[in-house]
Amino acid sequence: MRKVVKFGGSSLADAGQFKKSVDIIRADASRVYVIPSAPGKRFPADTKVTDLLIRTYETVAAGNDPGELLSRIRGRYEDIIEGLGMNYSLDEDFEEIERVLREDPTLDYTASRGEYLNGKILAEYLGFPFVDPFETIFFNEEGQLNSYKTEKVLSLRLSGTDHAVIPGFYGQGKDGKVKTFSRGGSDITGSIVAGAAKADVYENWTDVSGFLVADPRIIRDPVAIHTITYRELRELSYMGASVLHEEAIFPVRSKGIPINIRNTNKPDDEGTWIVESTARKPKYTITGIAGKKGFCAVLISKSMMNSEIGFGRKVLEAFEENRISFEHMPSGIDTMTIVVHESEFVDKEQRVVSAIHRLSQPDSIEIESGLALIAVVGRGMRSVQGTAARIFSALAHARVNVRMIDQGSSELNIIIGVANEDFETAIRAVYAIFVDTQL
Ligand code: ASP
């Protein structure tokens, strides 16, 4: 059994959190490859080291002296080293960082040092070899992960070491310089390492006990999801549920490696298992609820539209011409609705409307704004009768007016459009009808 374990920024924010993470690693001999993030927030008003580093780069780029910021960053690491009772000097590392900042500063290099330094300290403390992703994780010309080369180089490197600390978040770009993933990208590194090491499990340690059925900012103490499939997770994260970086599932998914989201502050909680497929019935009919505000619906009507071949394509062409991607497309007999992000749409709305008229000659076009979308997701919905009825009667009881419904053909989700103001009420109503009633 081999596990890859990734620790998020809050799990490594200070010496106390470092110790908890190290205890977790040492508690299980199969936890052999460790991926650290940069130190995160120690308290709500604190600043993440990555954000301090980004500011450092901006200061340098503006021609100003980053000295004060660098000493603040260094202080964060010195505190960790001291708190762990280590004898470790950062002199050389900071000399090198300062040299690069003088000679060839880039945003990605600067931002990546948070993980780099945390990795050096953690490797030293654990007595594990340090494997630099600059030499083992590669990007292609388009800035995407070069999975082929990465897998080859990284698995070879790991086959030569039983244990390793591999910092998250960065690798080497095609230009030979450090390149980072998007924010939160250490999750992706963990997944890449798990894939390359053919690990049995990818444990992702964070500060919550897994995925919650609904957003804790809307529902007080929501229950955690025990097992979720990759497809369900994709639906929920697309709609705003965030615990894991969206791209982190791909490297492990194709290899059938499960991801286990765990809580560093409550290591006995089992957390959430993210799996390809499962025979486990979800505890409730639904697996989770997520949603986002700020959508617009463009309702296009034309009588006899159903028999006009190519009508839908022409309408979509109007959006494509204006480089707007659409989210959903529920349709009726003589109507078609295109749901788009309001922020991407407003500036271009009149151009889109005239393009739809030009391309497809509809009878009328109506635009409705201020829409929120809620996704009710669950593999269990397929086999339970009356799920939709329960959702809509719960919404009716809560006096929420449903403005749009779209059920994916997978029967994995039902998307409901409500007014932005009804968003929270609607989520509470759906949560209550499934979770509070234990059904
Ligand atoms: N430290 C990086 C960030 O704050 C990457 C990560 O934590 O995953 O975005």
GROMACS .gro file of C-alpha atoms and ligand atoms in nm:
model
  448
    1MET     CA    1   0.000   0.000   0.000
    2ARG     CA    2   0.135   0.340  -0.100
    3LYS     CA    3  -0.030   0.674  -0.030
    4VAL     CA    4   0.041   1.019  -0.164
    5VAL     CA    5  -0.048   1.286   0.089
    6LYS     CA    6  -0.099   1.653   0.009
    7PHE     CA    7  -0.125   1.914   0.284
    8GLY     CA    8  -0.298   2.245   0.213
    9GLY     CA    9  -0.181   2.586   0.329
   10SER     CA   10  -0.380   2.588   0.652
   11SER     CA   11  -0.231   2.248   0.746
   12LEU     CA   12   0.118   2.401   0.723
   13ALA     CA   13   0.048   2.759   0.830
   14ASP     CA   14   0.268   2.750   1.142
   15ALA     CA   15   0.477   2.514   1.354
   16GLY     CA   16   0.173   2.382   1.541
   17GLN     CA   17  -0.002   2.288   1.216
   18PHE     CA   18   0.325   2.146   1.077
   19LYS     CA   19   0.344   1.913   1.376
   20LYS     CA   20  -0.010   1.790   1.321
   21SER     CA   21   0.073   1.716   0.957
   22VAL     CA   22   0.394   1.537   1.048
   23ASP     CA   23   0.208   1.328   1.309
   24ILE     CA   24  -0.037   1.227   1.038
   25ILE     CA   25   0.246   1.128   0.802
   26ARG     CA   26   0.423   0.929   1.072
   27ALA     CA   27   0.107   0.755   1.188
   28ASP     CA   28   0.092   0.548   0.872
   29ALA     CA   29   0.403   0.402   0.710
   30SER     CA   30   0.230   0.388   0.372
   31ARG     CA   31   0.224   0.771   0.353
   32VAL     CA   32   0.541   0.789   0.150
   33TYR     CA   33   0.518   1.085  -0.087
   34VAL     CA   34   0.426   1.422   0.059
   35ILE     CA   35   0.312   1.733  -0.128
   36PRO     CA   36   0.314   2.058   0.073
   37SER     CA   37   0.140   2.386  -0.014
   38ALA     CA   38   0.284   2.720   0.098
   39PRO     CA   39   0.197   2.840   0.450
   40GLY     CA   40  -0.161   2.965   0.449
   41LYS     CA   41  -0.355   3.181   0.689
   42ARG     CA   42  -0.304   3.131   1.063
   43PHE     CA   43  -0.614   3.336   1.148
   44PRO     CA   44  -0.887   3.485   0.927
   45ALA     CA   45  -0.722   3.826   0.877
   46ASP     CA   46  -0.379   3.674   0.803
   47THR     CA   47  -0.219   3.679   0.455
   48LYS     CA   48  -0.112   3.364   0.274
   49VAL     CA   49   0.258   3.343   0.191
   50THR     CA   50   0.169   3.299  -0.178
   51ASP     CA   51  -0.014   3.634  -0.170
   52LEU     CA   52   0.287   3.799  -0.003
   53LEU     CA   53   0.509   3.655  -0.276
   54ILE     CA   54   0.282   3.784  -0.551
   55ARG     CA   55   0.300   4.126  -0.388
   56THR     CA   56   0.678   4.091  -0.376
   57TYR     CA   57   0.690   4.035  -0.749
   58GLU     CA   58   0.458   4.330  -0.815
   59THR     CA   59   0.679   4.550  -0.598
   60VAL     CA   60   0.989   4.446  -0.791
   61ALA     CA   61   0.813   4.488  -1.125
   62ALA     CA   62   0.715   4.842  -1.024
   63GLY     CA   63   1.082   4.914  -0.956
   64ASN     CA   64   1.047   4.927  -0.577
   65ASP     CA   65   1.242   4.757  -0.300
   66PRO     CA   66   1.083   4.428  -0.185
   67GLY     CA   67   1.299   4.413   0.130
   68GLU     CA   68   1.018   4.457   0.379
   69LEU     CA   69   0.796   4.197   0.217
   70LEU     CA   70   1.081   3.949   0.189
   71SER     CA   71   1.162   3.981   0.557
   72ARG     CA   72   0.795   3.929   0.644
   73ILE     CA   73   0.795   3.611   0.434
   74ARG     CA   74   1.120   3.495   0.581
   75GLY     CA   75   0.978   3.557   0.927
   76ARG     CA   76   0.695   3.312   0.856
   77TYR     CA   77   0.945   3.038   0.776
   78GLU     CA   78   1.182   3.128   1.062
   79ASP     CA   79   0.889   3.095   1.304
   80ILE     CA   80   0.811   2.748   1.168
   81ILE     CA   81   1.177   2.638   1.189
   82GLU     CA   82   1.208   2.770   1.541
   83GLY     CA   83   0.875   2.623   1.652
   84LEU     CA   84   0.984   2.284   1.526
   85GLY     CA   85   1.314   2.315   1.713
   86MET     CA   86   1.512   2.269   1.394
   87ASN     CA   87   1.858   2.385   1.309
   88TYR     CA   88   1.806   2.494   0.951
   89SER     CA   89   1.932   2.806   0.777
   90LEU     CA   90   1.743   2.984   0.501
   91ASP     CA   91   2.040   3.209   0.411
   92GLU     CA   92   2.127   3.036   0.086
   93ASP     CA   93   1.767   3.006  -0.028
   94PHE     CA   94   1.694   3.374   0.032
   95GLU     CA   95   2.020   3.481  -0.133
   96GLU     CA   96   1.915   3.287  -0.440
   97ILE     CA   97   1.561   3.431  -0.437
   98GLU     CA   98   1.701   3.784  -0.407
   99ARG     CA   99   1.943   3.718  -0.691
  100VAL     CA  100   1.667   3.600  -0.924
  101LEU     CA  101   1.448   3.894  -0.823
  102ARG     CA  102   1.731   4.126  -0.924
  103GLU     CA  103   1.835   3.951  -1.244
  104ASP     CA  104   1.535   3.778  -1.398
  105PRO     CA  105   1.218   3.811  -1.191
  106THR     CA  106   0.901   3.639  -1.306
  107LEU     CA  107   0.565   3.615  -1.134
  108ASP     CA  108   0.558   3.236  -1.149
  109TYR     CA  109   0.906   3.189  -1.006
  110THR     CA  110   0.833   3.429  -0.721
  111ALA     CA  111   0.493   3.276  -0.638
  112SER     CA  112   0.634   2.923  -0.644
  113ARG     CA  113   0.888   2.990  -0.369
  114GLY     CA  114   0.620   2.948  -0.102
  115GLU     CA  115   0.588   2.578  -0.179
  116TYR     CA  116   0.959   2.540  -0.251
  117LEU     CA  117   1.065   2.666   0.092
  118ASN     CA  118   0.794   2.475   0.276
  119GLY     CA  119   0.907   2.162   0.090
  120LYS     CA  120   1.270   2.213   0.190
  121ILE     CA  121   1.179   2.253   0.556
  122LEU     CA  122   0.938   1.961   0.560
  123ALA     CA  123   1.185   1.731   0.381
  124GLU     CA  124   1.454   1.818   0.633
  125TYR     CA  125   1.222   1.768   0.929
  126LEU     CA  126   1.092   1.432   0.808
  127GLY     CA  127   1.430   1.315   0.679
  128PHE     CA  128   1.277   1.251   0.335
  129PRO     CA  129   1.457   1.335   0.006
  130PHE     CA  130   1.345   1.661  -0.160
  131VAL     CA  131   1.230   1.616  -0.520
  132ASP     CA  132   1.202   1.945  -0.708
  133PRO     CA  133   0.904   1.958  -0.945
  134PHE     CA  134   1.112   2.194  -1.160
  135GLU     CA  135   1.297   1.882  -1.268
  136THR     CA  136   1.002   1.643  -1.276
  137ILE     CA  137   0.682   1.825  -1.381
  138PHE     CA  138   0.665   1.981  -1.726
  139PHE     CA  139   0.436   2.211  -1.919
  140ASN     CA  140   0.394   2.229  -2.295
  141GLU     CA  141   0.404   2.534  -2.522
  142GLU     CA  142   0.037   2.612  -2.458
  143GLY     CA  143   0.109   2.623  -2.087
  144GLN     CA  144  -0.077   2.297  -2.022
  145LEU     CA  145   0.066   2.007  -1.829
  146ASN     CA  146   0.280   1.784  -2.051
  147SER     CA  147   0.145   1.465  -1.899
  148TYR     CA  148   0.350   1.232  -2.114
  149LYS     CA  149   0.689   1.377  -2.026
  150THR     CA  150   0.591   1.442  -1.665
  151GLU     CA  151   0.473   1.088  -1.609
  152LYS     CA  152   0.788   0.945  -1.763
  153VAL     CA  153   1.038   1.160  -1.575
  154LEU     CA  154   0.851   1.168  -1.246
  155SER     CA  155   0.779   0.796  -1.223
  156LEU     CA  156   1.142   0.721  -1.299
  157ARG     CA  157   1.256   0.966  -1.032
  158LEU     CA  158   1.013   0.823  -0.775
  159SER     CA  159   1.108   0.466  -0.853
  160GLY     CA  160   1.449   0.556  -0.715
  161THR     CA  161   1.322   0.679  -0.380
  162ASP     CA  162   1.093   0.518  -0.123
  163HIS     CA  163   1.001   0.851   0.030
  164ALA     CA  164   0.995   1.207  -0.097
  165VAL     CA  165   0.870   1.558  -0.036
  166ILE     CA  166   0.761   1.719  -0.363
  167PRO     CA  167   0.643   2.080  -0.335
  168GLY     CA  168   0.307   2.158  -0.494
  169PHE     CA  169   0.194   2.426  -0.738
  170TYR     CA  170   0.478   2.446  -0.993
  171GLY     CA  171   0.693   2.278  -1.253
  172GLN     CA  172   0.904   2.375  -1.552
  173GLY     CA  173   0.766   2.567  -1.849
  174LYS     CA  174   0.862   2.504  -2.208
  175ASP     CA  175   1.093   2.809  -2.186
  176GLY     CA  176   1.297   2.642  -1.912
  177LYS     CA  177   1.161   2.874  -1.642
  178VAL     CA  178   0.947   2.797  -1.340
  179LYS     CA  179   0.579   2.782  -1.421
  180THR     CA  180   0.290   2.752  -1.176
  181PHE     CA  181  -0.054   2.603  -1.206
  182SER     CA  182  -0.348   2.830  -1.136
  183ARG     CA  183  -0.419   2.920  -0.773
  184GLY     CA  184  -0.483   2.621  -0.549
  185GLY     CA  185  -0.274   2.413  -0.788
  186SER     CA  186  -0.093   2.205  -0.525
  187ASP     CA  187  -0.397   1.978  -0.544
  188ILE     CA  188  -0.301   1.908  -0.905
  189THR     CA  189   0.058   1.829  -0.811
  190GLY     CA  190  -0.064   1.577  -0.555
  191SER     CA  191  -0.277   1.412  -0.816
  192ILE     CA  192   0.007   1.401  -1.069
  193VAL     CA  193   0.239   1.244  -0.813
  194ALA     CA  194  -0.025   0.989  -0.712
  195GLY     CA  195  -0.071   0.898  -1.078
  196ALA     CA  196   0.300   0.870  -1.152
  197ALA     CA  197   0.367   0.670  -0.835
  198LYS     CA  198   0.069   0.441  -0.906
  199ALA     CA  199  -0.042   0.508  -0.552
  200ASP     CA  200  -0.334   0.327  -0.395
  201VAL     CA  201  -0.482   0.644  -0.248
  202TYR     CA  202  -0.436   1.018  -0.289
  203GLU     CA  203  -0.504   1.177   0.050
  204ASN     CA  204  -0.573   1.547   0.038
  205TRP     CA  205  -0.547   1.700   0.386
  206THR     CA  206  -0.723   2.030   0.439
  207ASP     CA  207  -0.920   2.212   0.710
  208VAL     CA  208  -1.265   2.063   0.653
  209SER     CA  209  -1.379   1.706   0.699
  210GLY     CA  210  -1.445   1.654   0.330
  211PHE     CA  211  -1.704   1.775   0.089
  212LEU     CA  212  -2.017   1.902   0.253
  213VAL     CA  213  -2.364   1.844   0.117
  214ALA     CA  214  -2.412   2.220   0.093
  215ASP     CA  215  -2.218   2.543   0.144
  216PRO     CA  216  -2.160   2.605   0.518
  217ARG     CA  217  -2.205   2.977   0.459
  218ILE     CA  218  -2.568   2.902   0.371
  219ILE     CA  219  -2.644   2.590   0.579
  220ARG     CA  220  -2.532   2.574   0.940
  221ASP     CA  221  -2.311   2.267   1.002
  222PRO     CA  222  -2.401   2.077   0.687
  223VAL     CA  223  -2.331   1.703   0.686
  224ALA     CA  224  -2.025   1.573   0.503
  225ILE     CA  225  -2.046   1.352   0.195
  226HIS     CA  226  -1.898   1.007   0.257
  227THR     CA  227  -1.852   0.894  -0.103
  228ILE     CA  228  -1.889   1.092  -0.423
  229THR     CA  229  -1.815   0.991  -0.780
  230TYR     CA  230  -1.586   1.192  -1.006
  231ARG     CA  231  -1.883   1.284  -1.221
  232GLU     CA  232  -2.089   1.410  -0.931
  233LEU     CA  233  -1.793   1.605  -0.804
  234ARG     CA  234  -1.742   1.763  -1.142
  235GLU     CA  235  -2.105   1.881  -1.146
  236LEU     CA  236  -2.079   2.023  -0.796
  237SER     CA  237  -1.746   2.194  -0.841
  238TYR     CA  238  -1.853   2.341  -1.168
  239MET     CA  239  -2.139   2.498  -0.979
  240GLY     CA  240  -1.915   2.650  -0.719
  241ALA     CA  241  -1.846   2.388  -0.452
  242SER     CA  242  -1.477   2.428  -0.383
  243VAL     CA  243  -1.250   2.211  -0.171
  244LEU     CA  244  -1.036   2.061  -0.441
  245HIS     CA  245  -0.893   2.228  -0.754
  246GLU     CA  246  -1.116   2.134  -1.046
  247GLU     CA  247  -0.829   1.999  -1.254
  248ALA     CA  248  -0.699   1.779  -0.975
  249ILE     CA  249  -0.919   1.487  -1.062
  250PHE     CA  250  -0.784   1.416  -1.409
  251PRO     CA  251  -0.441   1.257  -1.337
  252VAL     CA  252  -0.588   1.009  -1.087
  253ARG     CA  253  -0.926   0.950  -1.245
  254SER     CA  254  -0.791   0.767  -1.549
  255LYS     CA  255  -0.596   0.536  -1.319
  256GLY     CA  256  -0.876   0.451  -1.081
  257ILE     CA  257  -0.698   0.604  -0.780
  258PRO     CA  258  -0.946   0.732  -0.520
  259ILE     CA  259  -0.901   1.071  -0.357
  260ASN     CA  260  -0.967   1.096   0.014
  261ILE     CA  261  -1.030   1.449   0.144
  262ARG     CA  262  -0.929   1.466   0.512
  263ASN     CA  263  -0.918   1.719   0.793
  264THR     CA  264  -0.576   1.785   0.950
  265ASN     CA  265  -0.747   1.926   1.259
  266LYS     CA  266  -0.970   1.618   1.296
  267PRO     CA  267  -0.757   1.332   1.168
  268ASP     CA  268  -1.000   1.069   1.296
  269ASP     CA  269  -1.279   1.187   1.067
  270GLU     CA  270  -1.300   0.966   0.763
  271GLY     CA  271  -1.358   1.256   0.526
  272THR     CA  272  -1.489   1.222   0.174
  273TRP     CA  273  -1.395   0.953  -0.075
  274ILE     CA  274  -1.393   1.059  -0.439
  275VAL     CA  275  -1.417   0.749  -0.656
  276GLU     CA  276  -1.479   0.645  -1.013
  277SER     CA  277  -1.777   0.430  -0.932
  278THR     CA  278  -1.932   0.288  -0.619
  279ALA     CA  279  -2.193   0.041  -0.505
  280ARG     CA  280  -2.241   0.249  -0.193
  281LYS     CA  281  -2.579   0.413  -0.187
  282PRO     CA  282  -2.556   0.776  -0.088
  283LYS     CA  283  -2.692   0.836   0.260
  284TYR     CA  284  -2.957   1.067   0.123
  285THR     CA  285  -3.117   1.066  -0.221
  286ILE     CA  286  -2.904   1.362  -0.314
  287THR     CA  287  -2.527   1.375  -0.287
  288GLY     CA  288  -2.489   1.751  -0.281
  289ILE     CA  289  -2.625   2.095  -0.365
  290ALA     CA  290  -2.426   2.379  -0.514
  291GLY     CA  291  -2.505   2.694  -0.702
  292LYS     CA  292  -2.402   3.030  -0.834
  293LYS     CA  293  -2.561   3.367  -0.881
  294GLY     CA  294  -2.531   3.606  -1.173
  295PHE     CA  295  -2.678   3.439  -1.477
  296CYS     CA  296  -2.894   3.569  -1.760
  297ALA     CA  297  -3.149   3.378  -1.965
  298VAL     CA  298  -3.206   3.464  -2.330
  299LEU     CA  299  -3.546   3.331  -2.435
  300ILE     CA  300  -3.593   3.291  -2.807
  301SER     CA  301  -3.939   3.216  -2.947
  302LYS     CA  302  -4.040   3.121  -3.297
  303SER     CA  303  -4.352   2.933  -3.390
  304MET     CA  304  -4.285   2.599  -3.555
  305MET     CA  305  -3.918   2.623  -3.449
  306ASN     CA  306  -3.919   2.251  -3.373
  307SER     CA  307  -3.953   2.161  -3.738
  308GLU     CA  308  -3.694   2.406  -3.868
  309ILE     CA  309  -3.375   2.214  -3.928
  310GLY     CA  310  -3.065   2.398  -3.813
  311PHE     CA  311  -3.249   2.657  -3.600
  312GLY     CA  312  -3.062   2.574  -3.281
  313ARG     CA  313  -2.729   2.585  -3.457
  314LYS     CA  314  -2.799   2.932  -3.597
  315VAL     CA  315  -2.895   3.065  -3.254
  316LEU     CA  316  -2.580   2.923  -3.099
  317GLU     CA  317  -2.374   3.071  -3.378
  318ALA     CA  318  -2.482   3.417  -3.261
  319PHE     CA  319  -2.323   3.341  -2.923
  320GLU     CA  320  -2.016   3.186  -3.078
  321GLU     CA  321  -1.961   3.488  -3.305
  322ASN     CA  322  -1.948   3.701  -2.991
  323ARG     CA  323  -1.727   3.455  -2.808
  324ILE     CA  324  -1.975   3.381  -2.533
  325SER     CA  325  -2.000   3.030  -2.396
  326PHE     CA  326  -2.337   2.918  -2.269
  327GLU     CA  327  -2.412   2.726  -1.952
  328HIS     CA  328  -2.745   2.559  -2.019
  329MET     CA  329  -2.998   2.531  -2.293
  330PRO     CA  330  -3.343   2.420  -2.179
  331SER     CA  331  -3.593   2.419  -2.464
  332GLY     CA  332  -3.969   2.408  -2.517
  333ILE     CA  333  -4.175   2.340  -2.828
  334ASP     CA  334  -4.148   2.684  -2.977
  335THR     CA  335  -3.892   2.828  -2.738
  336MET     CA  336  -3.529   2.789  -2.666
  337THR     CA  337  -3.348   2.941  -2.369
  338ILE     CA  338  -2.980   3.006  -2.357
  339VAL     CA  339  -2.836   3.065  -2.011
  340VAL     CA  340  -2.516   3.267  -1.994
  341HIS     CA  341  -2.300   3.441  -1.734
  342GLU     CA  342  -2.435   3.790  -1.688
  343SER     CA  343  -2.088   3.941  -1.653
  344GLU     CA  344  -1.974   3.800  -1.987
  345PHE     CA  345  -2.299   3.890  -2.158
  346VAL     CA  346  -2.406   4.244  -2.062
  347ASP     CA  347  -2.157   4.435  -2.273
  348LYS     CA  348  -2.234   4.227  -2.578
  349GLU     CA  349  -2.608   4.175  -2.538
  350GLN     CA  350  -2.729   4.396  -2.822
  351ARG     CA  351  -2.476   4.247  -3.060
  352VAL     CA  352  -2.595   3.898  -2.969
  353VAL     CA  353  -2.961   3.993  -3.007
  354SER     CA  354  -2.907   4.139  -3.352
  355ALA     CA  355  -2.699   3.837  -3.455
  356ILE     CA  356  -2.977   3.601  -3.345
  357HIS     CA  357  -3.227   3.803  -3.551
  358ARG     CA  358  -2.999   3.806  -3.852
  359LEU     CA  359  -2.914   3.436  -3.837
  360SER     CA  360  -3.239   3.275  -3.730
  361GLN     CA  361  -3.528   3.524  -3.773
  362PRO     CA  362  -3.708   3.446  -3.446
  363ASP     CA  363  -4.050   3.591  -3.354
  364SER     CA  364  -3.917   3.744  -3.033
  365ILE     CA  365  -3.626   3.753  -2.791
  366GLU     CA  366  -3.660   3.824  -2.421
  367ILE     CA  367  -3.375   3.866  -2.178
  368GLU     CA  368  -3.413   3.793  -1.811
  369SER     CA  369  -3.133   3.886  -1.571
  370GLY     CA  370  -3.058   3.828  -1.204
  371LEU     CA  371  -3.085   3.454  -1.222
  372ALA     CA  372  -2.916   3.209  -0.986
  373LEU     CA  373  -2.862   2.847  -1.079
  374ILE     CA  374  -2.875   2.565  -0.828
  375ALA     CA  375  -2.755   2.215  -0.910
  376VAL     CA  376  -2.903   1.931  -0.710
  377VAL     CA  377  -2.668   1.643  -0.778
  378GLY     CA  378  -2.686   1.276  -0.693
  379ARG     CA  379  -2.636   0.937  -0.848
  380GLY     CA  380  -2.917   0.818  -0.622
  381MET     CA  381  -3.179   1.037  -0.791
  382ARG     CA  382  -3.209   0.801  -1.085
  383SER     CA  383  -3.346   0.517  -0.881
  384VAL     CA  384  -3.571   0.709  -0.645
  385GLN     CA  385  -3.916   0.809  -0.757
  386GLY     CA  386  -4.054   1.150  -0.685
  387THR     CA  387  -3.722   1.330  -0.638
  388ALA     CA  388  -3.816   1.617  -0.866
  389ALA     CA  389  -4.158   1.641  -0.703
  390ARG     CA  390  -3.998   1.673  -0.359
  391ILE     CA  391  -3.759   1.941  -0.475
  392PHE     CA  392  -4.033   2.148  -0.632
  393SER     CA  393  -4.281   2.111  -0.351
  394ALA     CA  394  -4.008   2.215  -0.106
  395LEU     CA  395  -3.941   2.521  -0.317
  396ALA     CA  396  -4.311   2.601  -0.344
  397HIS     CA  397  -4.348   2.577   0.034
  398ALA     CA  398  -4.057   2.813   0.075
  399ARG     CA  399  -4.234   3.050  -0.168
  400VAL     CA  400  -3.952   3.034  -0.419
  401ASN     CA  401  -4.055   3.093  -0.776
  402VAL     CA  402  -3.877   2.849  -1.008
  403ARG     CA  403  -3.779   3.031  -1.325
  404MET     CA  404  -3.606   2.751  -1.509
  405ILE     CA  405  -3.557   2.374  -1.486
  406ASP     CA  406  -3.304   2.166  -1.672
  407GLN     CA  407  -3.246   1.800  -1.606
  408GLY     CA  408  -2.931   1.654  -1.756
  409SER     CA  409  -2.990   1.337  -1.953
  410SER     CA  410  -2.756   1.156  -1.714
  411GLU     CA  411  -3.018   1.202  -1.441
  412LEU     CA  412  -2.727   1.292  -1.223
  413ASN     CA  413  -2.847   1.644  -1.166
  414ILE     CA  414  -3.137   1.881  -1.180
  415ILE     CA  415  -3.056   2.243  -1.246
  416ILE     CA  416  -3.300   2.497  -1.109
  417GLY     CA  417  -3.302   2.866  -1.197
  418VAL     CA  418  -3.435   3.106  -0.933
  419ALA     CA  419  -3.405   3.481  -0.875
  420ASN     CA  420  -3.074   3.583  -0.716
  421GLU     CA  421  -3.265   3.695  -0.402
  422ASP     CA  422  -3.417   3.348  -0.360
  423PHE     CA  423  -3.083   3.165  -0.389
  424GLU     CA  424  -3.016   3.099  -0.020
  425THR     CA  425  -3.381   3.023   0.064
  426ALA     CA  426  -3.397   2.772  -0.220
  427ILE     CA  427  -3.080   2.591  -0.111
  428ARG     CA  428  -3.204   2.574   0.249
  429ALA     CA  429  -3.538   2.433   0.134
  430VAL     CA  430  -3.380   2.160  -0.078
  431TYR     CA  431  -3.128   2.070   0.192
  432ALA     CA  432  -3.402   2.046   0.453
  433ILE     CA  433  -3.628   1.825   0.248
  434PHE     CA  434  -3.356   1.565   0.186
  435VAL     CA  435  -3.114   1.585   0.475
  436ASP     CA  436  -3.322   1.696   0.770
  437THR     CA  437  -3.584   1.434   0.687
  438GLN     CA  438  -3.304   1.173   0.649
  439LEU     CA  439  -3.435   1.061   0.312
  440ASP     N1  440  -0.003   2.828  -0.263
  440ASP     C1  441  -0.081   2.828  -0.385
  440ASP     C2  442  -0.203   2.916  -0.366
  440ASP     O1  443  -0.220   2.979  -0.265
  440ASP     C3  444  -0.115   2.692  -0.433
  440ASP     C4  445  -0.187   2.605  -0.335
  440ASP     O2  446  -0.193   2.635  -0.215
  440ASP     O3  447  -0.241   2.502  -0.377
  440ASP     O4  448  -0.281   2.927  -0.456
   0.00000   0.00000   0.00000
